[in-house]
Short mmCIF file of C-alpha atoms in Angstrom, two decimals:
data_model
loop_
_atom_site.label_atom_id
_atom_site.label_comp_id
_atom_site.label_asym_id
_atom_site.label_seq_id
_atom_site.Cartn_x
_atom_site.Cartn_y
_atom_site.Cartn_z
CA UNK A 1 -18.65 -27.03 20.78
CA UNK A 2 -17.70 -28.81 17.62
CA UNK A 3 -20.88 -28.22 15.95
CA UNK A 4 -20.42 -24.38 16.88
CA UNK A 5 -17.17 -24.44 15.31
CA UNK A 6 -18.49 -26.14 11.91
CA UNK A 7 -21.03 -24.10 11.45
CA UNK A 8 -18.83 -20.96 11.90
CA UNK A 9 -16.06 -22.36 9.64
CA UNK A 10 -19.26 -22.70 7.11
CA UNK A 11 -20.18 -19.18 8.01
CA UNK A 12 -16.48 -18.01 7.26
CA UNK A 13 -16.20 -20.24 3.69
CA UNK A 14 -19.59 -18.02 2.77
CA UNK A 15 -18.41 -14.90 3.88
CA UNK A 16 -15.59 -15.24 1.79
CA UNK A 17 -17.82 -16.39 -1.09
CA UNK A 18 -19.92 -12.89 -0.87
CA UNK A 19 -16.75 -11.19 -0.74
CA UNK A 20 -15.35 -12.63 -3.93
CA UNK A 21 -18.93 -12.47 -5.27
CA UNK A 22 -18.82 -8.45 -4.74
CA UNK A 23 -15.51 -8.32 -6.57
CA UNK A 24 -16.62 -10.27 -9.55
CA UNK A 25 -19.58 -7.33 -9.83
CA UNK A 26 -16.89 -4.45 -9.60
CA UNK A 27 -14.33 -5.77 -11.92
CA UNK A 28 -17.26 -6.34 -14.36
CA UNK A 29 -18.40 -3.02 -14.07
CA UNK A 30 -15.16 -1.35 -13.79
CA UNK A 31 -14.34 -2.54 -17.00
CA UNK A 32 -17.33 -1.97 -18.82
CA UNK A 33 -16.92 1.66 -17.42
CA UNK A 34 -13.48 1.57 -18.62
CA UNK A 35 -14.87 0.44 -21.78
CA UNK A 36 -17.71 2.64 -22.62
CA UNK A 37 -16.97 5.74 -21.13
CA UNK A 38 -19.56 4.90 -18.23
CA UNK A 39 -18.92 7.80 -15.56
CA UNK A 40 -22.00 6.78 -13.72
CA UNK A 41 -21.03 2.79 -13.77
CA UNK A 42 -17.50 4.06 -12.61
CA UNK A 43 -18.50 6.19 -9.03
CA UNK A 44 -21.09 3.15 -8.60
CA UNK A 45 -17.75 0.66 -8.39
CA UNK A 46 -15.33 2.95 -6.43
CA UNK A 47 -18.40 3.16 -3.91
CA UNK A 48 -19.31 -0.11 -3.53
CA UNK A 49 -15.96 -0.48 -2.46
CA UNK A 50 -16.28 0.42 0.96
CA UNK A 51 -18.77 -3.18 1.11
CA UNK A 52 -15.54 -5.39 0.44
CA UNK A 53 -13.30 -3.60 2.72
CA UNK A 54 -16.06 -3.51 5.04
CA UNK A 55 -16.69 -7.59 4.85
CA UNK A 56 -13.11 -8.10 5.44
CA UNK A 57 -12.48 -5.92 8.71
CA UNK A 58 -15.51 -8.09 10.01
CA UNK A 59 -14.16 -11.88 8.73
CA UNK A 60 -10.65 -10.75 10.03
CA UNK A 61 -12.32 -9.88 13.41
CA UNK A 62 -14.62 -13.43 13.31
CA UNK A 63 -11.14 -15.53 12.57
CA UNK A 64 -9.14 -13.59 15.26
CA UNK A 65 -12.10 -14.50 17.69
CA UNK A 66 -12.30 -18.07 16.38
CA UNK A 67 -8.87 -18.69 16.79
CA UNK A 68 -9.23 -17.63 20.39
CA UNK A 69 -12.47 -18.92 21.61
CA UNK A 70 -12.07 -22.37 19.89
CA UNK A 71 -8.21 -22.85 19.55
CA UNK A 72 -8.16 -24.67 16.60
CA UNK A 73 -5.01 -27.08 15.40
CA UNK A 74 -4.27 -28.67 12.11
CA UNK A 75 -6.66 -28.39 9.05
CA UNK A 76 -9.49 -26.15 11.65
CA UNK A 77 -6.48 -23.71 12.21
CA UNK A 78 -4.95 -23.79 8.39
CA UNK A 79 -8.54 -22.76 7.46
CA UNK A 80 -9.12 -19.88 9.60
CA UNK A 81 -5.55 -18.44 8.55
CA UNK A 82 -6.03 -19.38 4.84
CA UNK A 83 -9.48 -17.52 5.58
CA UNK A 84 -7.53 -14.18 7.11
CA UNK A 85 -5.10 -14.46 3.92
CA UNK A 86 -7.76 -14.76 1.18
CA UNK A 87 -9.97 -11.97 2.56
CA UNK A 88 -6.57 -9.75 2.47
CA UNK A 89 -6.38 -10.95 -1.59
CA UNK A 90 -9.84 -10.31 -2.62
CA UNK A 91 -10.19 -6.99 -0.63
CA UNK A 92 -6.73 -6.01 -2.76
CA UNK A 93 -8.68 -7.11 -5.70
CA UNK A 94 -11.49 -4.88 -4.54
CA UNK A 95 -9.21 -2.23 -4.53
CA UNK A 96 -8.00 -2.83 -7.91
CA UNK A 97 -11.59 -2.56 -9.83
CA UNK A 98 -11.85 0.72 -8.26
CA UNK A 99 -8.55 2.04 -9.37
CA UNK A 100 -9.87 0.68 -13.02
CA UNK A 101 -12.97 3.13 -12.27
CA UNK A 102 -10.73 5.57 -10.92
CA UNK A 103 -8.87 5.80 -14.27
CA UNK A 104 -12.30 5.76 -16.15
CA UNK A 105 -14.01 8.60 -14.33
CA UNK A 106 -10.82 10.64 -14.34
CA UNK A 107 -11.06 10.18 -18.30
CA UNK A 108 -14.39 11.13 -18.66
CA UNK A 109 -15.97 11.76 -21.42
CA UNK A 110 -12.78 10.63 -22.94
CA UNK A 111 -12.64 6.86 -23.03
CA UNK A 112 -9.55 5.87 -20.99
CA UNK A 113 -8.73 2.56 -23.13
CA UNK A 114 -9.34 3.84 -27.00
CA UNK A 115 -7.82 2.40 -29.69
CA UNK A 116 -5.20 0.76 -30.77
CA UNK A 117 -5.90 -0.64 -27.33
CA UNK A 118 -9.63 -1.07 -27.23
CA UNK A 119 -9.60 -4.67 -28.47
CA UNK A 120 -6.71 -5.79 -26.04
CA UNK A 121 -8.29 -4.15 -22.48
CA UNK A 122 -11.20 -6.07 -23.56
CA UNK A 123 -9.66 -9.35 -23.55
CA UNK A 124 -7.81 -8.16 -20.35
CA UNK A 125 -11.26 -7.01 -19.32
CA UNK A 126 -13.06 -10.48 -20.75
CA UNK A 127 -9.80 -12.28 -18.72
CA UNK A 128 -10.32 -10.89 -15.84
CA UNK A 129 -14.08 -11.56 -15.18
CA UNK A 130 -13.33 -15.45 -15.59
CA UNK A 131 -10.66 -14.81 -12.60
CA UNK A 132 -13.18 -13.46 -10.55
CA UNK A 133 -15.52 -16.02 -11.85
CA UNK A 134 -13.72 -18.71 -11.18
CA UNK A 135 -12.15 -17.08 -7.98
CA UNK A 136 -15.79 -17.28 -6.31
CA UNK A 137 -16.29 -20.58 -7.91
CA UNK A 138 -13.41 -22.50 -6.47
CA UNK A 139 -14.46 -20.41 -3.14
CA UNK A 140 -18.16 -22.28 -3.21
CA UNK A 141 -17.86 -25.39 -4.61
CA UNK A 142 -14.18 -26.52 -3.54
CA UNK A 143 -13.49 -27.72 -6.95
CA UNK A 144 -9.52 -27.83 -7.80
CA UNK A 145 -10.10 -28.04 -11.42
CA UNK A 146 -10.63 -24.49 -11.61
CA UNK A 147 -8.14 -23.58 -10.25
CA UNK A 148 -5.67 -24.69 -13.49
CA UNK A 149 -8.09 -22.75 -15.60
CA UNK A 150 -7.62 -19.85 -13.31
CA UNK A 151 -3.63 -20.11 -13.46
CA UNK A 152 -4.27 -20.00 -17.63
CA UNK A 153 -6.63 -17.22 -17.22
CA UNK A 154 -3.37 -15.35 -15.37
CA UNK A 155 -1.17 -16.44 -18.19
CA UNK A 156 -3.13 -14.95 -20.34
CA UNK A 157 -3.21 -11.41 -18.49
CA UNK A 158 0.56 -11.44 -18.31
CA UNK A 159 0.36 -11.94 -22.05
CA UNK A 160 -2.01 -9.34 -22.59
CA UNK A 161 -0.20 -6.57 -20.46
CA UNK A 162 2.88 -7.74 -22.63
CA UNK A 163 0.93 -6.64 -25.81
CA UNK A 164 -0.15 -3.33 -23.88
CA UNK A 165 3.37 -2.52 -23.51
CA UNK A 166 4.47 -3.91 -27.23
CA UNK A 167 2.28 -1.71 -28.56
CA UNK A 168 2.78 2.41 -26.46
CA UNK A 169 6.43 1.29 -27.09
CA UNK A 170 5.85 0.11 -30.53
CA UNK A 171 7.22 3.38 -33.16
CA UNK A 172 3.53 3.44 -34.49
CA UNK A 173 2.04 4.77 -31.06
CA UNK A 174 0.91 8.03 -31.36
CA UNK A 175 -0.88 7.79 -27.97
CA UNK A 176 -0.49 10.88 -25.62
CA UNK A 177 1.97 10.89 -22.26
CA UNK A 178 -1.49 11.05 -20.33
CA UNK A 179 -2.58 7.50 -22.89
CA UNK A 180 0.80 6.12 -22.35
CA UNK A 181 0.43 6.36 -18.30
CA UNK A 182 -3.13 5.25 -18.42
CA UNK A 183 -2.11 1.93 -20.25
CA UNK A 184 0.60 1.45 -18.15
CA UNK A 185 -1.56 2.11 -15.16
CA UNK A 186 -4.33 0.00 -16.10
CA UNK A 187 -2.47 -3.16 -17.32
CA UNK A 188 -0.71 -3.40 -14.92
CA UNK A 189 -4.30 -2.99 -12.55
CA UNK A 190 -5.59 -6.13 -14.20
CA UNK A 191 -2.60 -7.91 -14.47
CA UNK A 192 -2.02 -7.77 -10.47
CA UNK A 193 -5.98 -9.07 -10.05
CA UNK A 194 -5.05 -12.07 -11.81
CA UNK A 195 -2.17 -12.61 -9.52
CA UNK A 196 -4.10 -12.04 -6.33
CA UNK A 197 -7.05 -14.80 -7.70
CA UNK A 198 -3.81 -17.05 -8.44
CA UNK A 199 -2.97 -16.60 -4.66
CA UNK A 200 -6.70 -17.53 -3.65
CA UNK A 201 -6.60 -20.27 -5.81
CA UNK A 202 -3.06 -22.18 -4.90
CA UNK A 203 -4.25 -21.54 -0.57
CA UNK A 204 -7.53 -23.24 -1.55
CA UNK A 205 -5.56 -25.96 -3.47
CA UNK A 206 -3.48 -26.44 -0.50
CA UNK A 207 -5.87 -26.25 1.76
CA UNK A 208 -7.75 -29.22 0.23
CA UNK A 209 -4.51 -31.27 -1.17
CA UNK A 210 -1.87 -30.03 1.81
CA UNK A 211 0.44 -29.87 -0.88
CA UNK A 212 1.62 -26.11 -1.93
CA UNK A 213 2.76 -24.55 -5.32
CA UNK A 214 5.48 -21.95 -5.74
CA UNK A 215 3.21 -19.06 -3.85
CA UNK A 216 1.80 -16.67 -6.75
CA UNK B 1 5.22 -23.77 28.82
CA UNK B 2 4.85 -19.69 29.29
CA UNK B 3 8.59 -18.80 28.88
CA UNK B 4 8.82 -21.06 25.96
CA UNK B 5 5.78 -19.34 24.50
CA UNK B 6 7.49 -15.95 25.36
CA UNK B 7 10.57 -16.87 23.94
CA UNK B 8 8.99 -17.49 20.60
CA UNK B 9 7.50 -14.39 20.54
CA UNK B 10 10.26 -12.69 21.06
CA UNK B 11 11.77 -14.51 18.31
CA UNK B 12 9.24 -13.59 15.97
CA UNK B 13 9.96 -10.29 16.67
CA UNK B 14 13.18 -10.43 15.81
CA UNK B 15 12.56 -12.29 12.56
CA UNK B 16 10.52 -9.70 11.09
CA UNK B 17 13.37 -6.70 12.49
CA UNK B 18 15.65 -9.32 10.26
CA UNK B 19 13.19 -9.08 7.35
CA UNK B 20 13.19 -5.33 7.48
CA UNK B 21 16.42 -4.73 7.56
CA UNK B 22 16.75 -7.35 4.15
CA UNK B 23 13.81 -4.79 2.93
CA UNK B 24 15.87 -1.90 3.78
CA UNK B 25 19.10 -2.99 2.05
CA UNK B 26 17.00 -3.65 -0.70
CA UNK B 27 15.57 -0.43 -1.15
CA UNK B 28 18.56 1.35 -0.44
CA UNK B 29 20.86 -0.39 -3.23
CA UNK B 30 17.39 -0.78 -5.70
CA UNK B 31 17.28 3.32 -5.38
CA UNK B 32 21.37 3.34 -6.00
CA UNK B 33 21.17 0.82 -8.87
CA UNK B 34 18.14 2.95 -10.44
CA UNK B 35 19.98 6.06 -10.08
CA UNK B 36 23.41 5.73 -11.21
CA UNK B 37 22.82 2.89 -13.21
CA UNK B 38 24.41 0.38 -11.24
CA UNK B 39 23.60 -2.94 -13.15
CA UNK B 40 25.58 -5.04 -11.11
CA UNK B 41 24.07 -3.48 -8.03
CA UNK B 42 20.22 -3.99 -9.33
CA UNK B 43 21.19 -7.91 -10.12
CA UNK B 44 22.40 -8.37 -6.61
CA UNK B 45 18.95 -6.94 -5.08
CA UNK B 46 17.01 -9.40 -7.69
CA UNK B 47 19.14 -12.41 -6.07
CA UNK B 48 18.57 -10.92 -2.49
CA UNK B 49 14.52 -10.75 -2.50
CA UNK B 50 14.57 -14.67 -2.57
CA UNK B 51 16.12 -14.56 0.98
CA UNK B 52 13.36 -12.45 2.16
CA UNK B 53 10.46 -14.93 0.55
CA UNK B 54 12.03 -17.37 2.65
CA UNK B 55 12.18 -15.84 5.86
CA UNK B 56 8.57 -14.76 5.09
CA UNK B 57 7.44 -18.37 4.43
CA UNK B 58 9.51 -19.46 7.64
CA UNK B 59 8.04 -17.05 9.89
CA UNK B 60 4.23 -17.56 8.99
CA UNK B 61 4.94 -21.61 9.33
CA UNK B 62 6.24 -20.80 13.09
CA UNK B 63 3.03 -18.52 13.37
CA UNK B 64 0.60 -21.20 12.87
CA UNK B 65 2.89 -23.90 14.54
CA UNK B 66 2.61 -21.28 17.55
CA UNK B 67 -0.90 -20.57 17.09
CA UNK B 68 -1.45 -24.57 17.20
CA UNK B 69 0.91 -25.59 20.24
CA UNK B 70 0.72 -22.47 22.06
CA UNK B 71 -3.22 -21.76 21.77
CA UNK B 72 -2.80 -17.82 22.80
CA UNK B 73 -5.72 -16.10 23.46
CA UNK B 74 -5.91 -11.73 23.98
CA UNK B 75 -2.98 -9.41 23.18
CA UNK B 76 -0.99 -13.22 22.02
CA UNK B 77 -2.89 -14.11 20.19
CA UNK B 78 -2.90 -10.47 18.18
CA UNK B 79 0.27 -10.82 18.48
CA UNK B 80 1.04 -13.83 16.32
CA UNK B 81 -2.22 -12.74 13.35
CA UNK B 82 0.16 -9.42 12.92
CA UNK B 83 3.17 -10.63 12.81
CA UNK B 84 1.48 -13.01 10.36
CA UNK B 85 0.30 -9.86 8.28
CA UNK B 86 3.31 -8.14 8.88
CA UNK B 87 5.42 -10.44 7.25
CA UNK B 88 3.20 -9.91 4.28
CA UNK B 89 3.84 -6.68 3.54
CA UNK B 90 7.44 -6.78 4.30
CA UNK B 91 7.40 -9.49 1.18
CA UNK B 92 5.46 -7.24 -0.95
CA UNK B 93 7.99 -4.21 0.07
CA UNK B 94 11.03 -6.49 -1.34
CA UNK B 95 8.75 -7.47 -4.36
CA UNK B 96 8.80 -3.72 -4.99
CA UNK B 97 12.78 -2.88 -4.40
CA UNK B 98 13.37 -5.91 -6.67
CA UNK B 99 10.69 -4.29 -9.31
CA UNK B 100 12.72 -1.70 -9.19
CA UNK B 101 15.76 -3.14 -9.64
CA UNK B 102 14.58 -5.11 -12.62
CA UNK B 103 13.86 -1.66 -14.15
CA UNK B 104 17.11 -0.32 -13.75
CA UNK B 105 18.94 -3.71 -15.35
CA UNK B 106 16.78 -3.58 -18.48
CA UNK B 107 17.48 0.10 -19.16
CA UNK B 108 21.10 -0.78 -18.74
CA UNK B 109 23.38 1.64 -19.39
CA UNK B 110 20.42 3.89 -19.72
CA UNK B 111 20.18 5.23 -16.91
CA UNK B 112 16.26 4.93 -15.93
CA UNK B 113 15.16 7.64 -13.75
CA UNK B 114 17.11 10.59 -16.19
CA UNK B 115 16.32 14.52 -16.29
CA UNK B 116 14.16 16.04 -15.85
CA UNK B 117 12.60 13.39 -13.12
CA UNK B 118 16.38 12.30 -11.30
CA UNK B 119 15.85 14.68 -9.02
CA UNK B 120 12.28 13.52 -8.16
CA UNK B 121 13.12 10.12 -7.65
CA UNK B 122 15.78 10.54 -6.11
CA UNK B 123 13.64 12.33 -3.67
CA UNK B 124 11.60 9.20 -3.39
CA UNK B 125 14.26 6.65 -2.83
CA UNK B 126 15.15 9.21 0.24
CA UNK B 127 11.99 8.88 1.08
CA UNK B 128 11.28 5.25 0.68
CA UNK B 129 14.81 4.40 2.67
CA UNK B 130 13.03 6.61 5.56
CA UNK B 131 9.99 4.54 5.02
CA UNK B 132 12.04 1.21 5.43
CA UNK B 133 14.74 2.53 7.94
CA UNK B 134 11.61 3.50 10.52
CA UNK B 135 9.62 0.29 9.95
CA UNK B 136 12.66 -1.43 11.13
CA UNK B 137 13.18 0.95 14.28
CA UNK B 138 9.42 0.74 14.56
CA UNK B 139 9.77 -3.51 15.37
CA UNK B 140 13.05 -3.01 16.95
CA UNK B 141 11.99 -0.51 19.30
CA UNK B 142 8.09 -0.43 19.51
CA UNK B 143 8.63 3.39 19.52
CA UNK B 144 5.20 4.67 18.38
CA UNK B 145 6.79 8.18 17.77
CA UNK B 146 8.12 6.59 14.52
CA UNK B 147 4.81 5.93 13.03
CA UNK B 148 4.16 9.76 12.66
CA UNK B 149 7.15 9.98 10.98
CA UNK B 150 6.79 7.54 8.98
CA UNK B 151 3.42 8.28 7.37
CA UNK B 152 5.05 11.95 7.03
CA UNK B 153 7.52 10.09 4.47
CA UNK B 154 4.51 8.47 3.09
CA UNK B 155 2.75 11.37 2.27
CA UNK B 156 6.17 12.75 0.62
CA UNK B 157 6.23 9.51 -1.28
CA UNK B 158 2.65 10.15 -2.74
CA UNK B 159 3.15 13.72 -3.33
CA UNK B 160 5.99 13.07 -5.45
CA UNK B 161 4.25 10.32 -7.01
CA UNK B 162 1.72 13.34 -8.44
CA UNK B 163 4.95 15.34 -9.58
CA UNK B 164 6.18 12.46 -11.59
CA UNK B 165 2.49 12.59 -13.33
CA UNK B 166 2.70 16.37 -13.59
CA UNK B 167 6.05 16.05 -15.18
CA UNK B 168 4.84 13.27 -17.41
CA UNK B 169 1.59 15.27 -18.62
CA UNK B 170 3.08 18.76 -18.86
CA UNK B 171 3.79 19.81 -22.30
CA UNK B 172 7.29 19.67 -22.13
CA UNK B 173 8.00 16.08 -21.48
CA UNK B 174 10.06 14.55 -24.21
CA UNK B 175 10.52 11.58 -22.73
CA UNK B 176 10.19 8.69 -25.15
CA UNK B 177 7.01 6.56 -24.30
CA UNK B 178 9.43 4.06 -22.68
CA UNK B 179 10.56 6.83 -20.10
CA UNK B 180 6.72 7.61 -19.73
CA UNK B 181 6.31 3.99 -19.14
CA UNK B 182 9.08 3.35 -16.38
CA UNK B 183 8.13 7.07 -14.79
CA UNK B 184 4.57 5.49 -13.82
CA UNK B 185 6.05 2.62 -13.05
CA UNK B 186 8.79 3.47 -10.81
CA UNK B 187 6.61 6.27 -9.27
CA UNK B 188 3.74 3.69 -8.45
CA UNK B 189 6.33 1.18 -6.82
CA UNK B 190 8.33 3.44 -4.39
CA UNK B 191 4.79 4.66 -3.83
CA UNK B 192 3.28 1.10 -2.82
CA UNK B 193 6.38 0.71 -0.61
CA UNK B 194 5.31 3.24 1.48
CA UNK B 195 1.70 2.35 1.80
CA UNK B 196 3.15 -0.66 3.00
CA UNK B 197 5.15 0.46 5.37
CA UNK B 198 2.16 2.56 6.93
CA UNK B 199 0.32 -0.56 6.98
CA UNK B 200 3.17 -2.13 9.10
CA UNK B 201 3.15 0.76 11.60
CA UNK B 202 -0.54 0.96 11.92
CA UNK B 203 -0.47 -2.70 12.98
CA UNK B 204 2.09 -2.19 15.61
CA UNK B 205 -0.04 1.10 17.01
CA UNK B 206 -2.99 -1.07 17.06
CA UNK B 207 -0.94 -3.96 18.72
CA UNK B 208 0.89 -1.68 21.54
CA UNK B 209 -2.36 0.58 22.06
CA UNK B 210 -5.59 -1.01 20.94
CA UNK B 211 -6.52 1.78 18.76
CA UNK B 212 -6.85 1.43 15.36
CA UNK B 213 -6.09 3.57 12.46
CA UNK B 214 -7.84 3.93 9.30
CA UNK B 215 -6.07 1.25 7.46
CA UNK B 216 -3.54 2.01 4.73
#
């Protein structure tokens, strides 16, 4: 019975892995559809979609039947919830990237994030990727030290959406009301990504440490 | 050990009607503070949300403790994994009254939702007090009738979400860039709050009859 369980909870750890692995490919190709104008790259994410929300009905349904076939308790049952919350976090992330491609094929041919804010959706873009990077990382490999990297890689979105907002409200913007409610929009899109990988993150951390950070 | 077990689930129930109703009085006096430019008002729903984070961390600890000592299996075990996810969203509904409110105290004594969109969000703070009122009466009462009516407000909520935008794009908006800025923003958060509020009564459909919904 034991071994059954182990191998499931491994089964549920990888699941979650391919999961964060498919976001990671659709924020990275949200963004460069975002930035290049990519109308084909953009339906291609907001597809692809329906995989993530897809892999999440079907790890909710595995923990629910875990939980009742093999009645877990301490550690074996914070994993299988931590499991159910996580999959809820990267299929929101999911969502996100789409709503990114959303923005870009709505735009097309136009590109959604021209300048003056090229340069900084790129670095929200560039800061982004190493959430989901490290998001999938932390997922496979267990390692906590990521996980500080990941909070910095947050801090630095926050910063970034900041800028974003310095800058339509700054008197030099001469962006349109449709630029000024794309920015908005779409800073505010990668900004809440970085908060859902902080959630991932600090449940993994306590998971492995038992001891829990202000919740993200 | 079953009438303890019951007992706690009723109690759980009752939690989350608690939670709801702190959502409700939240979006009601958010709405108020946004709309007549009530600063003291939108500081008191800031303070308020931290009562609700706590409840929600209080309630998913007696989940798992349930889930551990109480082992249920079938419609208990469902039980316990929604009220788990319900709890969730009613967090992320007071996240967005408080969003909300923190709009309204940093236009202080601008008001922030001013002509020609008062009238549309005051539309949607009708509608999002609906939204919140019925997801309360929807755990109270496991009245499934409700959940028609509530995803009737929701589709209000996103239909007015597109006026906003159509106001915002049309060629005469003169709203600075900040208006344009806290339009999409405002617009997007009583908008979430309903989406979350579907997602709450979906879950209870699915918990009193089995059948599920596409979710929200």
């Amino acid at each position: 019975m034991r071994t059954i369980f182990e191998a499931e909870l491994t089964q549920l750890g990888e699941d979650l892995v391919a999961m964060s692995r498919l976001v990671e490919a659709a924020m990275a190709d949200a963004g460069t559809a975002l930035l290049t104008g990519d109308v084909a790259l953009a339906e291609q994410v907001i597809a692809a979609d329906r995989a993530v929300d897809a892999l999440e009905q079907d790890l909710d349904e595995r923990c629910i039947a875990l939980l009742a076939q093999q009645q877990p308790v301490a550690t074996d049952l914070r994993t299988v919830v931590t499991a159910l919350r996580m999959s809820a976090s990267l299929e929101r992330m999911g969502d996100l990237a789409r709503h990114i491609a959303t923005v870009a094929r709505l735009r097309y041919p136009t590109p959604a994030a021209a300048q003056p804010l090229g340069e900084t959706f790129a670095a929200m873009h560039d800061a982004a990727n190493r959430v989901a990077q490290r998001t999938t990382r932390m997922l496979s490999t267990h390692d906590l030290d990521v996980a500080e990297k990941l909070e910095r890689d947050d801090d630095l979105l926050d910063g970034l959406l900041e800028e974003v907002f310095a800058t339509v409200l700054a008197p030099s913007w001469e962006g349109s009301a449709q630029e000024t409610v794309d920015a908005t929009l779409l800073s505010r899109y990668f900004e809440r990504f970085g908060d859902h990988g902080v959630s991932v993150a600090r449940r993994m951390v306590y998971l492995v440490t038992g001891e829990t950070a202000v919740p993200a």
